[in-house]
PDB file of C-alpha atoms in Angstrom:
ATOM      1  CA  ALA A   1       2.447-137.245 113.547  1.00  0.00           C
ATOM      2  CA  GLN A   2       5.799-136.082 114.835  1.00  0.00           C
ATOM      3  CA  SER A   3       9.291-136.953 113.740  1.00  0.00           C
ATOM      4  CA  VAL A   4      12.881-135.959 114.364  1.00  0.00           C
ATOM      5  CA  THR A   5      15.837-136.052 112.019  1.00  0.00           C
ATOM      6  CA  GLN A   6      19.351-135.844 113.377  1.00  0.00           C
ATOM      7  CA  LEU A   7      21.864-135.013 110.671  1.00  0.00           C
ATOM      8  CA  GLY A   8      25.067-136.953 111.137  1.00  0.00           C
ATOM      9  CA  SER A   9      25.162-140.210 113.027  1.00  0.00           C
ATOM     10  CA  HIS A  10      28.722-139.489 114.114  1.00  0.00           C
ATOM     11  CA  VAL A  11      30.386-136.164 114.845  1.00  0.00           C
ATOM     12  CA  SER A  12      34.055-135.899 115.763  1.00  0.00           C
ATOM     13  CA  VAL A  13      35.616-132.756 117.223  1.00  0.00           C
ATOM     14  CA  SER A  14      38.852-131.816 118.912  1.00  0.00           C
ATOM     15  CA  GLU A  15      38.940-130.919 122.573  1.00  0.00           C
ATOM     16  CA  GLY A  16      38.228-127.205 122.899  1.00  0.00           C
ATOM     17  CA  ALA A  17      36.450-126.968 119.548  1.00  0.00           C
ATOM     18  CA  LEU A  18      32.848-125.970 118.912  1.00  0.00           C
ATOM     19  CA  VAL A  19      30.268-128.723 119.167  1.00  0.00           C
ATOM     20  CA  LEU A  20      27.292-128.537 116.799  1.00  0.00           C
ATOM     21  CA  LEU A  21      24.748-131.338 116.686  1.00  0.00           C
ATOM     22  CA  ARG A  22      21.892-130.867 114.258  1.00  0.00           C
ATOM     23  CA  CYS A  23      18.229-131.659 114.811  1.00  0.00           C
ATOM     24  CA  ASN A  24      15.239-130.946 112.600  1.00  0.00           C
ATOM     25  CA  TYR A  25      11.706-131.772 113.587  1.00  0.00           C
ATOM     26  CA  SER A  26       8.293-132.204 112.085  1.00  0.00           C
ATOM     27  CA  SER A  27       5.166-131.565 114.103  1.00  0.00           C
ATOM     28  CA  SER A  28       1.557-130.695 113.369  1.00  0.00           C
ATOM     29  CA  VAL A  29       1.238-128.900 116.704  1.00  0.00           C
ATOM     30  CA  PRO A  30       3.580-126.532 118.540  1.00  0.00           C
ATOM     31  CA  PRO A  31       6.358-128.839 119.656  1.00  0.00           C
ATOM     32  CA  TYR A  32       8.125-129.442 122.903  1.00  0.00           C
ATOM     33  CA  LEU A  33      11.751-130.255 122.071  1.00  0.00           C
ATOM     34  CA  PHE A  34      14.409-131.995 124.100  1.00  0.00           C
ATOM     35  CA  TRP A  35      18.056-132.977 123.958  1.00  0.00           C
ATOM     36  CA  TYR A  36      19.205-135.988 125.958  1.00  0.00           C
ATOM     37  CA  VAL A  37      22.656-137.472 126.486  1.00  0.00           C
ATOM     38  CA  GLN A  38      23.357-141.171 126.997  1.00  0.00           C
ATOM     39  CA  TYR A  39      26.600-142.653 128.251  1.00  0.00           C
ATOM     40  CA  PRO A  40      27.331-146.339 127.534  1.00  0.00           C
ATOM     41  CA  ASN A  41      24.981-148.758 129.263  1.00  0.00           C
ATOM     42  CA  GLN A  42      23.149-145.973 131.040  1.00  0.00           C
ATOM     43  CA  GLY A  43      19.772-144.293 130.814  1.00  0.00           C
ATOM     44  CA  LEU A  44      19.127-140.849 129.401  1.00  0.00           C
ATOM     45  CA  GLN A  45      19.945-137.553 131.033  1.00  0.00           C
ATOM     46  CA  LEU A  46      18.107-134.395 130.046  1.00  0.00           C
ATOM     47  CA  LEU A  47      20.410-131.676 128.742  1.00  0.00           C
ATOM     48  CA  LEU A  48      17.805-129.056 127.962  1.00  0.00           C
ATOM     49  CA  LYS A  49      14.243-128.547 126.788  1.00  0.00           C
ATOM     50  CA  TYR A  50      12.171-126.060 124.796  1.00  0.00           C
ATOM     51  CA  THR A  51       8.602-125.605 125.947  1.00  0.00           C
ATOM     52  CA  SER A  52       7.437-122.529 123.997  1.00  0.00           C
ATOM     53  CA  ALA A  53       9.133-119.957 126.190  1.00  0.00           C
ATOM     54  CA  ALA A  54      12.511-118.448 125.244  1.00  0.00           C
ATOM     55  CA  THR A  55      13.812-119.665 121.907  1.00  0.00           C
ATOM     56  CA  LEU A  56      17.412-119.846 123.143  1.00  0.00           C
ATOM     57  CA  VAL A  57      17.585-122.513 125.781  1.00  0.00           C
ATOM     58  CA  LYS A  58      20.524-123.054 128.094  1.00  0.00           C
ATOM     59  CA  GLY A  59      21.114-126.439 129.606  1.00  0.00           C
ATOM     60  CA  ILE A  60      23.546-128.300 131.752  1.00  0.00           C
ATOM     61  CA  ASN A  61      27.262-128.769 131.122  1.00  0.00           C
ATOM     62  CA  GLY A  62      27.506-125.623 128.992  1.00  0.00           C
ATOM     63  CA  PHE A  63      25.154-126.798 126.239  1.00  0.00           C
ATOM     64  CA  GLU A  64      22.546-124.621 124.621  1.00  0.00           C
ATOM     65  CA  ALA A  65      20.066-124.918 121.762  1.00  0.00           C
ATOM     66  CA  GLU A  66      18.064-122.469 119.693  1.00  0.00           C
ATOM     67  CA  PHE A  67      14.530-123.125 118.505  1.00  0.00           C
ATOM     68  CA  LYS A  68      14.024-121.813 114.979  1.00  0.00           C
ATOM     69  CA  LYS A  69      10.466-122.277 113.848  1.00  0.00           C
ATOM     70  CA  SER A  70      11.121-121.072 110.298  1.00  0.00           C
ATOM     71  CA  GLU A  71      13.802-123.709 109.869  1.00  0.00           C
ATOM     72  CA  THR A  72      12.061-126.357 112.051  1.00  0.00           C
ATOM     73  CA  SER A  73      15.381-126.809 113.773  1.00  0.00           C
ATOM     74  CA  PHE A  74      16.665-127.229 117.305  1.00  0.00           C
ATOM     75  CA  HIS A  75      20.440-127.572 116.982  1.00  0.00           C
ATOM     76  CA  LEU A  76      22.578-128.246 120.034  1.00  0.00           C
ATOM     77  CA  THR A  77      25.816-126.323 120.568  1.00  0.00           C
ATOM     78  CA  LYS A  78      28.649-126.015 123.037  1.00  0.00           C
ATOM     79  CA  PRO A  79      31.448-123.476 122.558  1.00  0.00           C
ATOM     80  CA  SER A  80      34.271-125.685 123.761  1.00  0.00           C
ATOM     81  CA  ALA A  81      34.209-129.479 123.782  1.00  0.00           C
ATOM     82  CA  HIS A  82      35.510-131.448 126.729  1.00  0.00           C
ATOM     83  CA  MET A  83      36.605-135.054 126.738  1.00  0.00           C
ATOM     84  CA  SER A  84      33.736-135.872 129.087  1.00  0.00           C
ATOM     85  CA  ASP A  85      31.230-134.745 126.439  1.00  0.00           C
ATOM     86  CA  ALA A  86      31.900-137.888 124.413  1.00  0.00           C
ATOM     87  CA  ALA A  87      28.563-139.738 124.397  1.00  0.00           C
ATOM     88  CA  GLU A  88      25.423-140.407 122.353  1.00  0.00           C
ATOM     89  CA  TYR A  89      23.049-137.481 121.971  1.00  0.00           C
ATOM     90  CA  PHE A  90      19.370-137.771 121.178  1.00  0.00           C
ATOM     91  CA  CYS A  91      16.950-135.089 120.062  1.00  0.00           C
ATOM     92  CA  ALA A  92      13.299-135.723 120.862  1.00  0.00           C
ATOM     93  CA  VAL A  93       9.927-134.107 120.210  1.00  0.00           C
ATOM     94  CA  SER A  94       6.682-134.248 122.150  1.00  0.00           C
ATOM     95  CA  ARG A  95       3.220-132.752 121.922  1.00  0.00           C
ATOM     96  CA  GLY A  96       3.312-131.507 125.470  1.00  0.00           C
ATOM     97  CA  GLY A  97       4.610-132.042 128.935  1.00  0.00           C
ATOM     98  CA  SER A  98       5.631-135.013 130.959  1.00  0.00           C
ATOM     99  CA  ASN A  99       2.661-137.247 130.188  1.00  0.00           C
ATOM    100  CA  TYR A 100       3.131-137.182 126.425  1.00  0.00           C
ATOM    101  CA  LYS A 101       5.277-139.707 124.624  1.00  0.00           C
ATOM    102  CA  LEU A 102       8.621-138.700 123.187  1.00  0.00           C
ATOM    103  CA  THR A 103       9.646-139.385 119.624  1.00  0.00           C
ATOM    104  CA  PHE A 104      13.410-139.705 119.345  1.00  0.00           C
ATOM    105  CA  GLY A 105      15.828-139.106 116.545  1.00  0.00           C
ATOM    106  CA  LYS A 106      18.333-141.814 115.644  1.00  0.00           C
ATOM    107  CA  GLY A 107      21.024-140.244 117.751  1.00  0.00           C
ATOM    108  CA  THR A 108      24.437-138.701 117.116  1.00  0.00           C
ATOM    109  CA  LEU A 109      27.600-140.162 118.573  1.00  0.00           C
ATOM    110  CA  LEU A 110      29.969-137.403 119.622  1.00  0.00           C
ATOM    111  CA  THR A 111      33.658-138.247 119.728  1.00  0.00           C
ATOM    112  CA  VAL A 112      36.091-135.789 121.306  1.00  0.00           C
ATOM    113  CA  ASN A 113      39.714-136.102 120.275  1.00  0.00           C
ATOM    114  CA  PRO A 114      42.560-134.918 122.530  1.00  0.00           C
TER     115      PRO A 114
ATOM    116  CA  GLY B   1      16.337-134.129 141.323  1.00  0.00           C
ATOM    117  CA  ALA B   2      13.782-136.804 140.539  1.00  0.00           C
ATOM    118  CA  VAL B   3      15.067-140.354 140.567  1.00  0.00           C
ATOM    119  CA  VAL B   4      13.767-143.339 138.644  1.00  0.00           C
ATOM    120  CA  SER B   5      15.205-146.757 139.381  1.00  0.00           C
ATOM    121  CA  GLN B   6      15.047-149.991 137.457  1.00  0.00           C
ATOM    122  CA  HIS B   7      15.586-153.503 138.719  1.00  0.00           C
ATOM    123  CA  PRO B   8      17.383-155.569 137.739  1.00  0.00           C
ATOM    124  CA  SER B   9      20.037-153.626 135.873  1.00  0.00           C
ATOM    125  CA  TRP B  10      21.160-156.758 134.068  1.00  0.00           C
ATOM    126  CA  VAL B  11      19.520-160.146 133.612  1.00  0.00           C
ATOM    127  CA  ILE B  12      20.280-163.319 131.694  1.00  0.00           C
ATOM    128  CA  CYS B  13      17.526-165.851 131.172  1.00  0.00           C
ATOM    129  CA  LYS B  14      16.963-169.018 129.195  1.00  0.00           C
ATOM    130  CA  SER B  15      14.779-169.074 126.126  1.00  0.00           C
ATOM    131  CA  GLY B  16      11.158-169.792 127.016  1.00  0.00           C
ATOM    132  CA  THR B  17      11.230-168.295 130.490  1.00  0.00           C
ATOM    133  CA  SER B  18       9.667-165.027 131.649  1.00  0.00           C
ATOM    134  CA  VAL B  19      11.434-162.013 133.069  1.00  0.00           C
ATOM    135  CA  LYS B  20       9.995-159.137 135.091  1.00  0.00           C
ATOM    136  CA  ILE B  21      11.557-155.676 135.102  1.00  0.00           C
ATOM    137  CA  GLU B  22      10.565-153.092 137.691  1.00  0.00           C
ATOM    138  CA  CYS B  23      10.532-149.333 137.244  1.00  0.00           C
ATOM    139  CA  ARG B  24      10.115-147.145 140.313  1.00  0.00           C
ATOM    140  CA  SER B  25       9.840-143.404 140.780  1.00  0.00           C
ATOM    141  CA  LEU B  26      11.563-142.871 144.105  1.00  0.00           C
ATOM    142  CA  ASP B  27      10.636-139.337 145.079  1.00  0.00           C
ATOM    143  CA  PHE B  28       7.614-138.303 143.045  1.00  0.00           C
ATOM    144  CA  GLN B  29       4.298-139.623 141.836  1.00  0.00           C
ATOM    145  CA  ALA B  30       4.416-140.804 138.243  1.00  0.00           C
ATOM    146  CA  THR B  31       1.028-140.498 136.641  1.00  0.00           C
ATOM    147  CA  THR B  32       2.368-141.902 133.392  1.00  0.00           C
ATOM    148  CA  MET B  33       5.169-144.348 132.722  1.00  0.00           C
ATOM    149  CA  PHE B  34       6.731-145.211 129.402  1.00  0.00           C
ATOM    150  CA  TRP B  35       8.658-148.291 128.320  1.00  0.00           C
ATOM    151  CA  TYR B  36      11.287-148.068 125.599  1.00  0.00           C
ATOM    152  CA  ARG B  37      13.455-150.614 123.880  1.00  0.00           C
ATOM    153  CA  GLN B  38      16.899-149.852 122.525  1.00  0.00           C
ATOM    154  CA  PHE B  39      18.962-152.111 120.274  1.00  0.00           C
ATOM    155  CA  PRO B  40      22.753-151.654 120.164  1.00  0.00           C
ATOM    156  CA  LYS B  41      23.790-148.391 118.573  1.00  0.00           C
ATOM    157  CA  GLN B  42      20.190-147.492 117.815  1.00  0.00           C
ATOM    158  CA  SER B  43      17.640-145.063 119.119  1.00  0.00           C
ATOM    159  CA  LEU B  44      14.895-145.629 121.664  1.00  0.00           C
ATOM    160  CA  MET B  45      11.664-147.066 120.393  1.00  0.00           C
ATOM    161  CA  LEU B  46       8.556-146.557 122.493  1.00  0.00           C
ATOM    162  CA  MET B  47       6.869-149.845 123.332  1.00  0.00           C
ATOM    163  CA  ALA B  48       3.962-148.718 125.472  1.00  0.00           C
ATOM    164  CA  THR B  49       2.506-146.009 127.667  1.00  0.00           C
ATOM    165  CA  SER B  50       0.866-146.813 130.970  1.00  0.00           C
ATOM    166  CA  ASN B  51      -1.241-144.730 133.301  1.00  0.00           C
ATOM    167  CA  GLU B  52      -1.724-145.699 136.901  1.00  0.00           C
ATOM    168  CA  GLY B  53      -4.687-147.998 137.354  1.00  0.00           C
ATOM    169  CA  SER B  54      -5.495-148.469 133.678  1.00  0.00           C
ATOM    170  CA  LYS B  55      -4.402-150.715 130.839  1.00  0.00           C
ATOM    171  CA  ALA B  56      -1.285-149.861 128.925  1.00  0.00           C
ATOM    172  CA  THR B  57      -1.434-148.435 125.417  1.00  0.00           C
ATOM    173  CA  TYR B  58       0.903-150.326 123.115  1.00  0.00           C
ATOM    174  CA  GLU B  59       2.616-148.941 120.034  1.00  0.00           C
ATOM    175  CA  GLN B  60       1.899-150.517 116.696  1.00  0.00           C
ATOM    176  CA  GLY B  61       3.810-153.723 116.197  1.00  0.00           C
ATOM    177  CA  VAL B  62       4.407-154.418 119.890  1.00  0.00           C
ATOM    178  CA  GLU B  63       2.871-157.693 121.087  1.00  0.00           C
ATOM    179  CA  LYS B  64       0.865-156.878 124.196  1.00  0.00           C
ATOM    180  CA  ASP B  65       0.575-160.539 125.191  1.00  0.00           C
ATOM    181  CA  LYS B  66       4.334-160.890 125.089  1.00  0.00           C
ATOM    182  CA  PHE B  67       5.246-157.657 126.823  1.00  0.00           C
ATOM    183  CA  LEU B  68       2.928-157.377 129.823  1.00  0.00           C
ATOM    184  CA  ILE B  69       2.869-153.994 131.495  1.00  0.00           C
ATOM    185  CA  ASN B  70       1.355-153.282 134.880  1.00  0.00           C
ATOM    186  CA  HIS B  71       1.163-149.861 136.503  1.00  0.00           C
ATOM    187  CA  ALA B  72      -0.356-150.705 139.853  1.00  0.00           C
ATOM    188  CA  SER B  73       0.658-147.604 141.749  1.00  0.00           C
ATOM    189  CA  LEU B  74       1.928-144.086 141.204  1.00  0.00           C
ATOM    190  CA  THR B  75       5.468-145.221 141.930  1.00  0.00           C
ATOM    191  CA  LEU B  76       5.753-148.629 140.295  1.00  0.00           C
ATOM    192  CA  SER B  77       5.382-150.062 136.821  1.00  0.00           C
ATOM    193  CA  THR B  78       6.494-153.501 135.706  1.00  0.00           C
ATOM    194  CA  LEU B  79       7.326-154.962 132.310  1.00  0.00           C
ATOM    195  CA  THR B  80       7.171-158.737 132.005  1.00  0.00           C
ATOM    196  CA  VAL B  81       8.715-160.335 128.945  1.00  0.00           C
ATOM    197  CA  THR B  82       6.874-163.643 128.593  1.00  0.00           C
ATOM    198  CA  SER B  83       8.343-166.703 126.880  1.00  0.00           C
ATOM    199  CA  ALA B  84      11.487-164.780 126.079  1.00  0.00           C
ATOM    200  CA  HIS B  85      13.495-165.599 122.959  1.00  0.00           C
ATOM    201  CA  PRO B  86      16.964-164.469 121.867  1.00  0.00           C
ATOM    202  CA  GLU B  87      15.471-161.767 119.643  1.00  0.00           C
ATOM    203  CA  ASP B  88      14.029-160.154 122.789  1.00  0.00           C
ATOM    204  CA  SER B  89      17.558-159.448 123.983  1.00  0.00           C
ATOM    205  CA  SER B  90      17.812-155.685 124.246  1.00  0.00           C
ATOM    206  CA  PHE B  91      18.224-152.704 126.548  1.00  0.00           C
ATOM    207  CA  TYR B  92      14.911-151.771 128.134  1.00  0.00           C
ATOM    208  CA  ILE B  93      14.478-148.268 129.545  1.00  0.00           C
ATOM    209  CA  CYS B  94      11.545-146.842 131.436  1.00  0.00           C
ATOM    210  CA  SER B  95      10.645-143.230 132.027  1.00  0.00           C
ATOM    211  CA  ALA B  96       8.228-141.673 134.444  1.00  0.00           C
ATOM    212  CA  GLY B  97       6.203-138.586 133.730  1.00  0.00           C
ATOM    213  CA  GLY B  98       4.881-136.364 136.437  1.00  0.00           C
ATOM    214  CA  ARG B  99       5.651-133.477 138.655  1.00  0.00           C
ATOM    215  CA  ALA B 100       8.888-133.520 140.611  1.00  0.00           C
ATOM    216  CA  GLY B 101       9.236-130.291 142.504  1.00  0.00           C
ATOM    217  CA  ALA B 102       8.466-127.451 140.118  1.00  0.00           C
ATOM    218  CA  SER B 103       9.327-129.351 136.978  1.00  0.00           C
ATOM    219  CA  TYR B 104       7.072-131.369 134.749  1.00  0.00           C
ATOM    220  CA  GLU B 105       9.140-133.684 132.588  1.00  0.00           C
ATOM    221  CA  GLN B 106       9.967-137.291 131.966  1.00  0.00           C
ATOM    222  CA  TYR B 107      12.659-138.861 134.076  1.00  0.00           C
ATOM    223  CA  PHE B 108      14.502-141.866 132.757  1.00  0.00           C
ATOM    224  CA  GLY B 109      15.628-144.962 134.576  1.00  0.00           C
ATOM    225  CA  PRO B 110      19.140-146.360 134.120  1.00  0.00           C
ATOM    226  CA  GLY B 111      17.945-149.209 131.925  1.00  0.00           C
ATOM    227  CA  THR B 112      17.886-153.008 132.120  1.00  0.00           C
ATOM    228  CA  ARG B 113      20.067-155.159 129.879  1.00  0.00           C
ATOM    229  CA  LEU B 114      18.227-158.374 128.989  1.00  0.00           C
ATOM    230  CA  THR B 115      20.103-161.260 127.418  1.00  0.00           C
ATOM    231  CA  VAL B 116      18.148-164.361 126.401  1.00  0.00           C
ATOM    232  CA  THR B 117      20.219-167.478 125.779  1.00  0.00           C
TER     233      THR B 117
END
């Protein structure tokens, strides 16, 4: 079985500050890990994914995440928050590629203050 | 990039009626489609997985006779909520898995807001 834990249901940062969203996973097989962003009343957009290649993954909009097997973590970071980053962020785990189901964390709402 | 559409984006129906939601992959062949349900301020919960031409696999606790899923082609899957009740009101999101260009990943539709009155 696979599971994802996102620490902090709500994170608030100032514009220009570091963004750190935490994700820990549990998996009995080597995981594929994903971060998605969701804006209100919209579907999910993929930010980045880890598929057993480089452990530091760079995504869109300046986000990156580092896979740490020893810590079973896949935290999402961005050096400088922008107002447009305010959204819900979901971490997800899968056993493989596109035909395997995703298991999502509960999500973290990011608020960016001016 | 790969595009997945859903129709309708928003629907209101009366209790007891049925509603059909379409999910289409517009520019790639989706060998697998997934249907998720999302309650307000909550995460996505997988309802079922469907492969083209075969019966859907439902997650535990999801009523397959209530949520009918059909995946008739590599570009279209439908979710029919039968005899809808107010507790079925939710945001339904589909995703399509397959190869789009050089990338293998799931692509999400924009979601369908269902309100049952």
